[in-house]
Short mmCIF file of C-alpha atoms in Angstrom, two decimals:
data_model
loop_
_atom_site.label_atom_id
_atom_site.label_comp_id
_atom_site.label_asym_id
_atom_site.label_seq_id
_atom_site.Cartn_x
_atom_site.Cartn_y
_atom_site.Cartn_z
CA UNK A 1 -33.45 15.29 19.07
CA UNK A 2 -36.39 13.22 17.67
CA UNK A 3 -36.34 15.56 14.29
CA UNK A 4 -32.83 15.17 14.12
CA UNK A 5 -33.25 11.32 14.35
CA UNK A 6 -35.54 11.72 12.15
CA UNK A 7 -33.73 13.45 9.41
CA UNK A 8 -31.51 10.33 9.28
CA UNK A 9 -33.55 7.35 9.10
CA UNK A 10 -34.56 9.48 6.56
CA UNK A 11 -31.40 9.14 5.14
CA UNK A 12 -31.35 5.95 5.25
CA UNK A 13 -34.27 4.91 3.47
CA UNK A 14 -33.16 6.98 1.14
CA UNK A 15 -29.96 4.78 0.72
CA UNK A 16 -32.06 1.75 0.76
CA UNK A 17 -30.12 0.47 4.28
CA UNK A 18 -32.34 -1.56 6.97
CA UNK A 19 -31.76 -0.42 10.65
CA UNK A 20 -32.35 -0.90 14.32
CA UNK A 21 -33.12 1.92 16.44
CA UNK A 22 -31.68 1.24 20.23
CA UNK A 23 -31.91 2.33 23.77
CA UNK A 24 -28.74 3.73 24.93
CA UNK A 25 -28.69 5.61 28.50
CA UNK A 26 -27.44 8.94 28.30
CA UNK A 27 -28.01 11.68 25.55
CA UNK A 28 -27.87 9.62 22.49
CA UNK A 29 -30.04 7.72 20.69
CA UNK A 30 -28.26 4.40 18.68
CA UNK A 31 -28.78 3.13 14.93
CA UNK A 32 -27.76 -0.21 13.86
CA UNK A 33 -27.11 -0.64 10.80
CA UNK A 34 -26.32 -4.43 9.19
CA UNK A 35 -23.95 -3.82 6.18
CA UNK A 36 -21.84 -5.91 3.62
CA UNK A 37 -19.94 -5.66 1.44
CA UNK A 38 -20.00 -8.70 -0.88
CA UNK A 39 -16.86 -7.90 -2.95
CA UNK A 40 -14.99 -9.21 0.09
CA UNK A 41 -17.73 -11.25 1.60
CA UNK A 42 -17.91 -9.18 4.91
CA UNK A 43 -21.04 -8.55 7.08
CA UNK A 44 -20.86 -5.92 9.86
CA UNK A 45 -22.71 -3.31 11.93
CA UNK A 46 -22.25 0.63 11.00
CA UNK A 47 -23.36 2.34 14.58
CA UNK A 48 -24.92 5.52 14.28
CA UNK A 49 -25.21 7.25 17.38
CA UNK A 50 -27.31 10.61 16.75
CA UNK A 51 -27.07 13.52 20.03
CA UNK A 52 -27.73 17.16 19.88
CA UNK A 53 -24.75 18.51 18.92
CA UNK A 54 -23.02 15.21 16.42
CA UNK A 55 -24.42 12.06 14.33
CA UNK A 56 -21.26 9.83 15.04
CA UNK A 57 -20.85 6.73 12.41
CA UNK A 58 -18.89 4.08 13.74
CA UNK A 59 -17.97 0.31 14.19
CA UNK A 60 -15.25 -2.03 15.63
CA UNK A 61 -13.19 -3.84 12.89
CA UNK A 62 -10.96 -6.20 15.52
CA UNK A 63 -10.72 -7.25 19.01
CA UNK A 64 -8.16 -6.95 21.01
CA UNK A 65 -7.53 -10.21 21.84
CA UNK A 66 -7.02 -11.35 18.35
CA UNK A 67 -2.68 -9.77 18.85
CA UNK A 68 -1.14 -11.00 21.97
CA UNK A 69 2.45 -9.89 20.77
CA UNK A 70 3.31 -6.12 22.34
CA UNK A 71 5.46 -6.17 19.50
CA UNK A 72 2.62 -6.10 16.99
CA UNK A 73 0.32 -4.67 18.60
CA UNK A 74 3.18 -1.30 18.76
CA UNK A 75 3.32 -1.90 14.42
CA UNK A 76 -0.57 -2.32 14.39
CA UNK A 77 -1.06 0.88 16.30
CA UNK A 78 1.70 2.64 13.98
CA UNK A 79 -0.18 1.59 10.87
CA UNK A 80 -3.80 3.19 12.23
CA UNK A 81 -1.78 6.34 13.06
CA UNK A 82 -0.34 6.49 9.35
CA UNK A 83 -3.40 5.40 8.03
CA UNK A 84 -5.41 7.98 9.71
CA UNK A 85 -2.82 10.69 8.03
CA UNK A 86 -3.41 8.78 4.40
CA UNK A 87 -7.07 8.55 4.10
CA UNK A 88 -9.82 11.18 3.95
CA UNK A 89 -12.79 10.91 6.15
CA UNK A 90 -11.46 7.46 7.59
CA UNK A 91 -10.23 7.65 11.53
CA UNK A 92 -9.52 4.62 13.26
CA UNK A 93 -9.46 4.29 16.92
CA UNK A 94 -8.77 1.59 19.79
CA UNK A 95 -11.08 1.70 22.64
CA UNK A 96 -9.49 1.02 26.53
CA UNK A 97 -9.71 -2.91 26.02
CA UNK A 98 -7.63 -2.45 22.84
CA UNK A 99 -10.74 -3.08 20.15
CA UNK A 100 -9.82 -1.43 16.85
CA UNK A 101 -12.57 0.57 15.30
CA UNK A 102 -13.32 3.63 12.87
CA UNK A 103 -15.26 6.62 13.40
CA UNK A 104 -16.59 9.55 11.87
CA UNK A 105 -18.46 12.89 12.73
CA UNK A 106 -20.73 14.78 11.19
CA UNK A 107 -22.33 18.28 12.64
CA UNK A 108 -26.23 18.62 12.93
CA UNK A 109 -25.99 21.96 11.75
CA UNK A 110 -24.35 21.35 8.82
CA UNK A 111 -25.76 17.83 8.23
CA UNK A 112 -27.04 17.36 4.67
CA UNK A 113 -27.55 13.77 2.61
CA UNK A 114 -24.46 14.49 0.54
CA UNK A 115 -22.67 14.83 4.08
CA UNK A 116 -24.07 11.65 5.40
CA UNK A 117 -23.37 9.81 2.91
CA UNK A 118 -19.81 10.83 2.65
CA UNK A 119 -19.22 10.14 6.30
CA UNK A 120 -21.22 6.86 6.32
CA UNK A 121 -19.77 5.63 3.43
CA UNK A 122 -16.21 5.85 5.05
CA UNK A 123 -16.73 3.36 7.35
CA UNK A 124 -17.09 0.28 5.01
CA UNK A 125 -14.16 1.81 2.92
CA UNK A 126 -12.23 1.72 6.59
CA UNK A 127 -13.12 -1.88 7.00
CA UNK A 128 -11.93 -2.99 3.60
CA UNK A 129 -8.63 -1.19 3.96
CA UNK A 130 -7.88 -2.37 7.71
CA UNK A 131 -8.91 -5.60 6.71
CA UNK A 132 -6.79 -6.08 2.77
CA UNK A 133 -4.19 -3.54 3.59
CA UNK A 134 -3.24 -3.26 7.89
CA UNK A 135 -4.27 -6.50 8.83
CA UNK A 136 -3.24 -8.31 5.86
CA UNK A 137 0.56 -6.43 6.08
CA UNK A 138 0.48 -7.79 9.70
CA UNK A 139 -1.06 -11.98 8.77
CA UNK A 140 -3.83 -11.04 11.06
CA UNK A 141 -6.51 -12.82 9.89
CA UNK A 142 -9.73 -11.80 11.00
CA UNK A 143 -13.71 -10.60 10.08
CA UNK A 144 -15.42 -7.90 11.96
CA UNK A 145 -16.84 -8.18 15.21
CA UNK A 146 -20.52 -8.45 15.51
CA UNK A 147 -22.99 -6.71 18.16
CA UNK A 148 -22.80 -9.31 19.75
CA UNK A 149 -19.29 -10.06 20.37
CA UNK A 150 -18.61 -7.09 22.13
CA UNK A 151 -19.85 -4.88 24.82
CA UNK A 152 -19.09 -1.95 23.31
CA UNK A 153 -22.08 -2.25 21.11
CA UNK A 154 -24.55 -1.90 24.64
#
């Protein structure tokens, strides 16, 4: 798995991105990315998490605590569903607490820079939209989590 790791911190010198490599127990090994996007004055972390088989891009965009209403929480889940429909390469998700995030795969075998960057490049494009399309259609108002907000991240 080391080549494979590798072959994307290759990747992402080549993109000109600072990371973090991590410990994580199991069969992965974790990238942290810090990423903004100054546009809309956001700073976040894009996870990587690189295993045999998958390099899986990801990162939480709210937490759950932030929509108490069941009532919203029923129209925000309603809008990740369309969204996910609607947009190419950008799949949201809500973990068992209720955290929204996005997510991507890419295949090892198949894994080429024009791939990565593709899937890579959907996250912050999936944190823009949740954040000036979902959240604003719902008055949520709200900045991604970092690291170190949530558990998740360990």
């Amino acid at each position: 798995m080391s080549e494979i790791l590798d072959i994307v911190t290759t990747y992402l010198k080549s993109m000109k991105l600072s990371y973090e490599i991590k410990p994580v127990e199991g069969k992965i090994q974790r990238i942290i990315v810090p990423y903004s996007v100054p546009e809309e004055k956001l700073k976040y972390d894009v996870i990587i998490d690189v295993s045999k088989h998958f390099v899986r891009f990801w990162t939480l965009v709210m937490r759950h605590d932030l929509i108490q209403s069941k009532k919203k929480q029923v129209t925000l889940y309603r809008k990740l569903l369309e969204a996910n429909e609607q947009l190419a390469e950008v799949k949201y998700f809500i973990t068992e607490k209720g955290d929204v995030g996005i997510v991507g795969h890419e295949g090892v075998k198949i894994l080429t820079i024009d791939g990565f960057r593709e899937e890579f490049g959907a996250i912050p494009y999936g944190v823009v939209y949740f954040i000036t399309t979902i959240a604003k259609n719902l008055n949520l108002s709200l900045k991604p989590p970092s690291h170190d907000d949530l558990s998740i991240y360990s």
